[in-house]
């Protein structure tokens, strides 16, 4: 694994102590923003203030467990990345329904169920690859970024008259966001690594100066005890069969989001990355599911690997796994110190909105990059487009499906759940009629190499193959066909067939003629000039270089050139 040039500290590197601690504090600051989700659910369930504070403190412990699970250096659990978790909007809509139906015990019980679903999916995730393609996971990441961005706007505009932002809020949010952007883009020193933390500090200072943080709120925070154990006396769990489907889909959506986030971490930390590493993804999903079960047992909201924090890693270039252990220590300390939780609970809405908007941009573009790695034909374009459109229908018109049967309401009230279902359903439907093996007959007397390229492009779009692999396949086949025609005494047509099985692409060129030599090394300059077969050997070397494996066989009186490409 080679470190990319824009990464300051790789996963196994050890930053200086000061950078480690400050980076950890910055990650905790971003994670703390999403405590708004358990807070919303607790308020919806009518939890008293003392119980709500306990929920937030236990939430810190759940987050500490989650970040440790992902950073474990060995074993079957965890992605091996600095991959903190956050309380996620994926769980929000079904949790609100559960809170309305059976209170917080039902929320916590069904969160455990969703985590168990995710654990089960992690064991068979590689077998589901054909049905849950990467571009759909990229769509989920993009939409999670949209959810975070919309949440930021609602935080800013929700309390304003007719959705208008006040001048003071605009000043605080603008100054915070400008600080983050300025340090990230123009600062080449260490301040770039802490751009979000510095921006939030600027926002807090301006909020105090303008009166957005009142003296009474600060006094209430300071009067909290220095050390106190969180209470667990309120914990209870319940289960309701009517909530199985929405929470099962939520577990699936969380697994898809985790897949895309771990893939993003792989791409960010490896300059030689070409394809997702399935074991890291499966182990990451397993850790994510265990963390969700832990969150339910601790009586808090569902969580998943943070798309916001991967945006922070992308923005700062600091990906050391050692930071995860400092993050966990800070979270545990916060759980036992009510004062620290109090500081987070008085975070001014404009500061929260600025941090959310900054990270949302990186998340959305990360999703677009995952989608763009695939060759998209009309089928896959419709899958992604329809999924996104269904998301925005619910986001813009929340009551669009208010008339659906009661059992279907959990599926249509969450934009992300609906978008995931639409995309997966259409992907399954559109797989009907896709040929896993295609063939083309090539006339050596009227050779058209562009037709070979078009043939591969048509097949690749239906398969959803990666763009970089298809480019390599096209180049290899064009070189192979040209070499066969010019150097292998071909008589009669060349039968080209290409097959795909989600993991590999195999090509066969059957023809009447001599076998193409496939040397492991190129001919020397003297061999190219002095020998008759120098150009033929060079052509064979170039073909072999493009494929993972290449060899020739004789079948039924025909010579067959086999080319294998790892997808």
XYZ file of C-alpha atoms in Angstrom:
567
model
C 0.000 0.000 0.000
C 1.447 3.341 -1.089
C 0.410 6.568 0.646
C -1.296 9.132 -1.627
C 0.431 12.539 -1.888
C -2.478 14.422 -0.297
C -2.429 12.195 2.806
C -0.325 13.679 5.591
C -0.452 10.701 7.974
C -1.405 7.227 6.766
C -3.347 4.607 8.685
C -0.340 2.935 10.324
C 1.688 6.108 10.887
C 2.021 7.808 14.268
C 1.486 11.588 14.221
C 3.048 13.786 16.920
C 1.166 13.733 20.219
C -0.218 17.256 19.772
C -1.632 16.468 16.325
C -3.070 13.179 17.581
C -4.906 14.811 20.471
C -6.161 17.832 18.525
C -7.286 15.630 15.618
C -9.162 13.419 18.079
C -10.869 16.451 19.620
C -11.850 17.613 16.134
C -13.364 14.214 15.301
C -15.271 14.223 18.587
C -16.565 17.708 17.767
C -17.921 16.483 14.424
C -19.415 13.350 16.021
C -21.051 15.409 18.757
C -23.058 17.344 16.183
C -25.019 14.181 15.419
C -26.130 13.783 19.029
C -29.054 15.771 17.708
C -30.586 12.465 16.496
C -30.907 10.708 19.894
C -31.972 14.070 21.302
C -34.781 14.360 18.712
C -35.982 10.799 19.376
C -35.853 11.266 23.166
C -37.922 14.427 22.921
C -40.393 12.734 20.534
C -40.868 9.976 23.106
C -41.449 12.511 25.892
C -38.362 11.578 27.909
C -37.803 13.818 30.972
C -34.670 16.066 31.018
C -32.670 13.887 33.424
C -33.303 10.783 31.318
C -32.370 12.682 28.154
C -29.022 13.688 29.682
C -28.373 10.054 30.620
C -29.196 8.989 27.056
C -26.635 11.449 25.681
C -23.982 10.281 28.139
C -24.598 6.625 27.307
C -24.462 7.645 23.658
C -20.855 8.696 24.216
C -20.037 5.184 25.431
C -21.719 3.672 22.353
C -19.622 5.896 20.085
C -16.444 4.926 21.962
C -17.171 1.219 21.434
C -17.901 1.795 17.732
C -14.671 3.665 16.947
C -12.591 1.010 18.749
C -14.258 -1.834 16.845
C -13.307 -0.306 13.488
C -9.694 0.409 14.496
C -8.856 -3.033 15.943
C -5.448 -4.046 14.504
C -6.368 -7.723 14.027
C -9.250 -10.163 14.168
C -12.465 -10.595 12.157
C -14.112 -7.379 13.364
C -13.426 -3.900 12.013
C -12.249 -2.236 8.828
C -8.762 -1.352 10.240
C -9.350 2.368 9.570
C -9.775 5.539 11.569
C -13.507 5.229 11.009
C -15.572 6.790 13.821
C -19.318 6.238 13.883
C -22.074 8.798 14.238
C -25.755 8.698 15.046
C -27.287 8.669 11.626
C -30.344 9.897 9.821
C -30.704 6.386 8.384
C -32.349 5.352 11.664
C -34.323 8.550 12.279
C -37.656 7.932 10.514
C -38.180 4.327 11.731
C -37.033 5.339 15.235
C -39.595 8.129 15.375
C -42.303 5.665 14.333
C -41.159 3.191 16.971
C -41.117 5.956 19.610
C -44.693 6.843 18.709
C -45.800 3.198 18.758
C -44.015 1.881 21.836
C -41.791 4.561 23.329
C -38.036 4.409 23.795
C -37.942 0.705 24.799
C -39.273 -0.196 21.345
C -36.730 2.134 19.678
C -33.890 0.435 21.518
C -35.175 -3.081 20.933
C -35.641 -2.536 17.191
C -32.207 -0.878 16.958
C -30.751 -4.121 18.325
C -32.735 -6.002 15.664
C -31.379 -3.749 12.874
C -27.836 -4.329 14.149
C -28.379 -8.094 14.087
C -29.626 -7.812 10.491
C -26.430 -5.951 9.597
C -24.297 -8.591 11.334
C -26.054 -11.296 9.312
C -25.560 -9.378 6.066
C -21.832 -8.981 6.764
C -21.381 -12.764 6.567
C -22.858 -13.017 3.051
C -22.072 -9.540 1.741
C -19.694 -10.662 -1.025
C -22.377 -13.003 -2.406
C -24.825 -10.093 -2.630
C -22.448 -8.039 -4.754
C -24.458 -8.529 -7.933
C -27.646 -7.349 -6.250
C -26.111 -4.436 -4.337
C -23.738 -2.875 -6.887
C -21.178 -0.208 -5.943
C -22.968 2.575 -7.788
C -26.024 2.027 -5.555
C -23.799 2.249 -2.468
C -22.358 5.450 -3.940
C -25.900 6.768 -4.303
C -26.519 6.021 -0.618
C -23.376 7.957 0.370
C -24.405 10.889 -1.810
C -27.878 10.929 -0.274
C -26.477 10.699 3.261
C -24.455 13.802 2.389
C -27.669 15.450 1.200
C -29.381 14.455 4.472
C -26.581 16.102 6.441
C -26.732 19.220 4.266
C -30.513 19.461 4.602
C -30.211 18.917 8.359
C -27.780 21.852 8.476
C -30.215 24.079 6.624
C -33.080 23.030 8.906
C -30.948 23.812 11.948
C -30.287 27.257 10.508
C -33.729 28.048 9.110
C -36.121 25.920 11.137
C -36.773 28.522 13.816
C -36.763 31.523 11.517
C -39.958 33.155 10.225
C -40.832 31.603 6.857
C -37.452 29.923 6.695
C -35.454 33.121 6.924
C -32.116 33.310 8.712
C -31.404 36.185 11.075
C -28.452 38.496 10.588
C -26.722 37.249 13.732
C -27.080 33.599 12.763
C -25.822 34.367 9.265
C -22.777 36.144 10.706
C -21.875 33.280 13.034
C -22.437 30.543 10.448
C -20.687 32.523 7.721
C -17.641 33.280 9.879
C -17.380 29.657 11.047
C -17.741 28.267 7.530
C -15.352 30.821 6.039
C -12.736 29.903 8.650
C -13.055 26.201 7.859
C -12.864 26.778 4.102
C -10.018 29.275 4.317
C -7.845 27.044 6.492
C -8.601 24.007 4.355
C -7.831 25.630 1.010
C -5.184 28.276 1.611
C -3.373 27.177 4.761
C -0.549 24.736 4.052
C 0.492 24.309 7.695
C -0.913 22.331 10.577
C -3.959 24.570 10.989
C -5.409 22.883 7.901
C -5.557 19.665 9.921
C -7.840 21.332 12.467
C -9.919 23.534 10.173
C -13.300 22.342 11.503
C -12.268 22.624 15.144
C -10.909 26.149 14.636
C -14.056 27.159 12.738
C -16.266 25.842 15.523
C -14.176 27.697 18.124
C -14.644 30.916 16.131
C -18.385 30.246 16.068
C -18.557 29.665 19.819
C -16.632 32.897 20.459
C -18.893 34.940 18.177
C -21.974 33.338 19.748
C -20.842 34.409 23.193
C -20.067 37.913 21.957
C -23.462 38.321 20.236
C -25.466 36.758 23.053
C -26.407 33.534 21.250
C -24.976 31.659 24.228
C -26.531 33.165 27.315
C -24.935 33.411 30.748
C -27.675 31.222 32.198
C -26.825 28.379 29.798
C -23.134 28.629 30.624
C -23.901 28.695 34.350
C -26.109 25.614 34.015
C -23.251 23.768 32.338
C -20.672 24.832 34.919
C -22.824 23.751 37.863
C -22.799 20.142 36.680
C -20.693 17.751 38.820
C -17.122 17.131 37.720
C -17.577 13.365 37.790
C -20.761 11.279 37.778
C -21.763 7.825 36.596
C -24.495 7.724 33.932
C -27.667 6.051 35.154
C -29.023 2.879 33.530
C -32.173 2.594 35.625
C -34.333 3.783 32.729
C -33.213 1.055 30.292
C -35.800 -1.372 28.911
C -36.309 -3.096 25.565
C -39.321 -4.109 23.489
C -40.028 -5.725 20.114
C -42.887 -5.282 17.642
C -43.326 -7.405 14.516
C -44.866 -4.480 12.616
C -41.495 -2.695 12.769
C -39.474 -5.599 11.372
C -39.511 -4.521 7.728
C -38.511 -0.854 8.208
C -35.713 -1.735 10.645
C -34.511 -4.595 8.418
C -34.283 -2.145 5.503
C -32.537 0.294 7.837
C -29.943 -2.393 8.653
C -29.477 -2.973 4.907
C -29.095 0.759 4.253
C -26.562 1.010 7.091
C -24.579 -1.885 5.574
C -24.606 -0.166 2.166
C -23.478 3.098 3.717
C -20.705 1.289 5.605
C -19.625 -0.387 2.354
C -19.315 2.926 0.578
C -17.538 4.609 3.505
C -14.992 1.799 3.914
C -14.438 1.861 0.145
C -13.825 5.599 0.404
C -11.278 5.012 3.184
C -9.533 2.410 1.009
C -9.332 4.855 -1.887
C -8.179 7.746 0.330
C -5.355 5.819 1.988
C -3.935 3.803 -0.933
C -2.447 5.502 -3.982
C -2.483 2.153 -5.822
C -6.144 1.414 -5.075
C -7.988 -0.110 -8.032
C -10.887 -2.088 -6.530
C -12.709 -2.483 -3.185
C -11.106 -4.984 -0.796
C -14.007 -7.265 0.221
C -12.625 -8.578 3.532
C -12.099 -5.093 4.945
C -15.636 -4.169 3.889
C -17.245 -7.295 5.380
C -15.348 -6.864 8.646
C -16.294 -3.186 8.719
C -19.985 -4.061 8.292
C -19.668 -6.666 11.061
C -18.171 -4.059 13.400
C -20.874 -1.605 12.392
C -23.607 -4.129 13.198
C -22.080 -4.989 16.572
C -21.852 -1.265 17.364
C -25.543 -0.821 16.471
C -26.474 -3.685 18.793
C -24.377 -2.031 21.489
C -26.155 1.271 20.921
C -29.522 -0.438 21.405
C -28.342 -2.189 24.558
C -27.075 1.139 25.947
C -30.409 2.780 25.182
C -29.574 5.205 22.407
C -30.130 5.920 18.705
C -28.811 3.747 15.857
C -25.379 4.551 14.507
C -23.177 3.688 11.545
C -19.682 4.451 10.254
C -19.495 8.193 9.818
C -19.687 9.730 6.382
C -18.950 13.088 8.024
C -15.693 11.897 9.579
C -14.447 10.353 6.347
C -15.067 13.797 4.880
C -12.929 15.190 7.700
C -10.140 12.700 6.920
C -10.317 13.667 3.239
C -10.207 17.358 4.097
C -7.321 17.188 6.596
C -5.236 14.290 5.265
C -4.876 12.682 8.732
C -5.900 8.994 8.725
C -3.836 7.436 11.524
C -5.720 4.625 13.283
C -4.014 5.546 16.551
C -6.229 8.604 16.753
C -9.211 6.258 17.186
C -8.020 5.198 20.640
C -7.679 8.824 21.753
C -11.173 9.520 20.402
C -12.535 6.614 22.456
C -10.774 7.895 25.588
C -12.249 11.384 25.132
C -15.738 9.941 24.613
C -15.510 7.795 27.752
C -14.260 10.812 29.706
C -17.188 12.857 28.373
C -19.651 10.143 29.430
C -18.463 10.449 33.030
C -18.198 14.246 33.009
C -21.603 15.933 32.625
C -19.886 19.289 32.082
C -18.399 18.166 28.755
C -21.776 16.884 27.578
C -23.259 20.203 28.643
C -20.789 22.140 26.485
C -21.979 20.150 23.471
C -25.654 20.582 24.296
C -25.322 24.398 24.171
C -23.619 24.356 20.750
C -25.236 27.269 18.867
C -27.294 26.185 15.835
C -25.265 28.357 13.384
C -22.023 26.659 14.490
C -23.619 23.225 14.125
C -24.941 24.147 10.675
C -21.544 25.396 9.474
C -19.770 22.173 10.480
C -22.493 20.045 8.896
C -22.402 21.975 5.618
C -18.603 21.755 5.405
C -18.526 17.971 5.845
C -21.619 17.382 3.677
C -19.812 18.700 0.601
C -17.017 16.131 0.897
C -19.512 13.321 1.537
C -21.644 14.139 -1.503
C -18.647 14.351 -3.834
C -17.326 11.085 -2.387
C -20.606 9.442 -3.384
C -20.392 10.906 -6.889
C -16.849 9.563 -7.245
C -17.987 6.063 -6.286
C -20.830 6.208 -8.820
C -18.516 7.487 -11.567
C -16.126 4.533 -11.215
C -18.706 2.374 -13.003
C -19.759 2.280 -16.629
C -23.404 3.388 -16.563
C -25.782 2.291 -19.296
C -29.461 3.393 -19.480
C -30.501 0.670 -17.017
C -28.114 1.744 -14.287
C -28.736 5.397 -15.021
C -32.431 4.790 -14.386
C -31.669 2.887 -11.163
C -29.600 5.733 -9.718
C -31.845 8.476 -11.089
C -35.069 6.876 -9.834
C -33.551 6.268 -6.409
C -32.462 9.893 -6.119
C -35.797 11.170 -7.393
C -37.750 9.126 -4.830
C -35.485 10.544 -2.119
C -36.194 14.119 -3.137
C -39.926 13.476 -3.476
C -40.147 12.583 0.222
C -37.678 15.282 1.250
C -39.599 18.051 -0.523
C -43.127 16.639 -0.097
C -43.110 14.636 3.178
C -46.832 13.827 2.896
C -46.649 12.557 -0.692
C -47.372 8.977 0.407
C -49.527 9.730 3.434
C -52.341 7.609 1.975
C -50.400 4.337 1.750
C -51.460 1.436 4.020
C -50.314 1.571 7.615
C -47.841 -1.295 7.205
C -46.078 0.531 4.331
C -45.755 3.891 6.056
C -42.412 3.032 7.714
C -41.003 2.425 4.229
C -42.306 5.647 2.674
C -41.635 8.152 5.452
C -37.846 7.796 5.356
C -36.354 9.268 2.156
C -33.202 7.148 2.364
C -35.079 3.904 3.041
C -37.418 4.551 0.108
C -34.547 5.491 -2.211
C -32.652 2.349 -1.225
C -35.682 0.133 -1.846
C -36.415 1.741 -5.218
C -32.804 1.422 -6.394
C -32.421 -2.194 -5.250
C -35.798 -3.226 -6.690
C -35.052 -1.664 -10.074
C -31.564 -3.151 -10.087
C -33.045 -6.602 -9.565
C -35.690 -6.017 -12.235
C -33.281 -4.596 -14.794
C -30.902 -7.518 -14.406
C -33.453 -9.495 -16.393
C -32.223 -9.699 -19.962
C -28.593 -8.773 -19.255
C -26.385 -11.292 -21.017
C -23.413 -12.415 -18.946
C -21.625 -13.526 -22.113
C -21.605 -11.651 -25.433
C -19.986 -12.416 -28.768
C -18.856 -10.630 -31.910
C -17.625 -11.909 -35.271
C -14.720 -9.936 -36.711
C -13.899 -9.926 -40.442
C -10.093 -9.634 -40.853
C -10.570 -8.314 -44.387
C -12.587 -5.316 -43.164
C -10.991 -4.722 -39.782
C -12.727 -2.062 -37.663
C -11.107 -1.710 -34.239
C -13.662 0.918 -33.201
C -16.354 -1.754 -33.462
C -14.447 -3.790 -30.863
C -14.508 -0.783 -28.538
C -18.237 -0.208 -29.063
C -18.937 -3.909 -28.490
C -17.158 -3.879 -25.109
C -18.776 -0.578 -24.078
C -22.274 -1.919 -24.738
C -21.631 -4.990 -22.614
C -19.833 -3.088 -19.858
C -22.733 -0.699 -19.379
C -25.143 -3.553 -18.740
C -22.704 -5.221 -16.373
C -21.859 -2.030 -14.480
C -18.165 -2.815 -14.783
C -15.476 -0.462 -13.520
C -14.322 2.148 -15.997
C -10.589 1.532 -15.484
C -10.961 -2.214 -16.080
C -13.057 -1.745 -19.211
C -10.547 0.706 -20.635
C -7.876 -1.965 -20.151
C -10.071 -4.656 -21.738
C -10.760 -2.480 -24.780
C -7.087 -1.701 -25.280
C -6.012 -5.335 -24.890
C -8.643 -6.661 -27.309
C -7.879 -4.028 -29.933
C -4.159 -4.822 -29.706
C -4.860 -8.561 -29.770
C -7.135 -8.414 -32.834
C -4.663 -6.214 -34.703
C -1.769 -8.540 -33.794
C -3.697 -11.642 -34.910
C -4.598 -10.116 -38.269
C -1.072 -8.884 -39.013
C 1.141 -11.618 -37.541
C -0.805 -14.866 -37.081
C -1.809 -15.780 -40.661
C -5.507 -15.643 -39.859
C -7.809 -17.233 -42.423
C -11.495 -16.675 -41.926
C -13.407 -14.714 -39.287
C -12.292 -14.185 -35.675
C -14.898 -15.160 -33.053
C -14.651 -12.844 -30.038
C -16.597 -13.673 -26.873
C -16.479 -11.829 -23.534
C -18.023 -13.080 -20.264
C -18.465 -11.431 -16.870
C -19.211 -12.860 -13.409
C -19.065 -9.748 -11.144
C -15.452 -10.466 -10.165
C -13.681 -11.346 -13.434
C -13.861 -10.632 -17.150
C -12.751 -13.361 -19.557
C -12.235 -12.872 -23.295
C -11.759 -15.554 -25.971
C -10.548 -14.960 -29.511
C -11.017 -18.108 -31.650
C -9.512 -18.146 -35.166
C -7.841 -20.302 -37.790
C -4.148 -19.421 -37.693
C -0.942 -19.717 -35.691
C -0.778 -18.941 -31.973
C 0.327 -15.500 -30.867
C 3.504 -15.672 -28.804
C 3.042 -13.992 -25.417
C 6.551 -13.303 -24.046
C 7.021 -12.223 -20.431
C 9.536 -9.552 -21.456
C 9.625 -7.234 -24.462
C 12.075 -7.862 -27.300
C 15.243 -5.792 -27.246
C 15.910 -2.980 -29.675
C 18.227 -5.223 -31.706
C 15.621 -8.020 -31.794
C 12.994 -5.602 -33.082
C 15.241 -4.537 -35.955
C 17.215 -7.686 -36.772
C 14.596 -10.451 -36.508
C 11.472 -11.138 -38.510
C 9.338 -11.913 -35.455
C 10.417 -8.892 -33.348
C 7.235 -6.893 -34.006
C 5.056 -9.973 -33.462
C 6.692 -10.680 -30.104
C 6.302 -7.014 -29.113
C 2.600 -7.150 -29.994
C 2.204 -10.326 -27.899
C 4.050 -8.726 -24.991
C 1.748 -5.679 -25.047
C -1.352 -7.908 -25.069
C -0.057 -9.986 -22.150
C 0.825 -6.846 -20.200
C -2.788 -5.586 -20.319
C -4.322 -8.760 -18.854
C -3.809 -10.537 -15.520
C -3.454 -13.837 -17.398
C -3.016 -14.640 -21.092
C -2.432 -17.929 -22.901
C -3.254 -19.747 -26.154
C -4.825 -23.172 -26.655
C -5.979 -25.332 -29.552
C -9.655 -26.344 -29.614
C -11.386 -28.291 -32.425
C -8.791 -27.243 -34.971
C -9.007 -23.575 -33.947
C -6.464 -21.483 -32.075
C -7.951 -19.726 -29.041
C -6.347 -16.762 -27.289
C -7.582 -16.465 -23.668
C -7.374 -13.180 -21.774
C -8.374 -12.855 -18.103
C -8.991 -9.524 -16.360
C -9.517 -9.096 -12.615
C -12.501 -6.819 -11.938
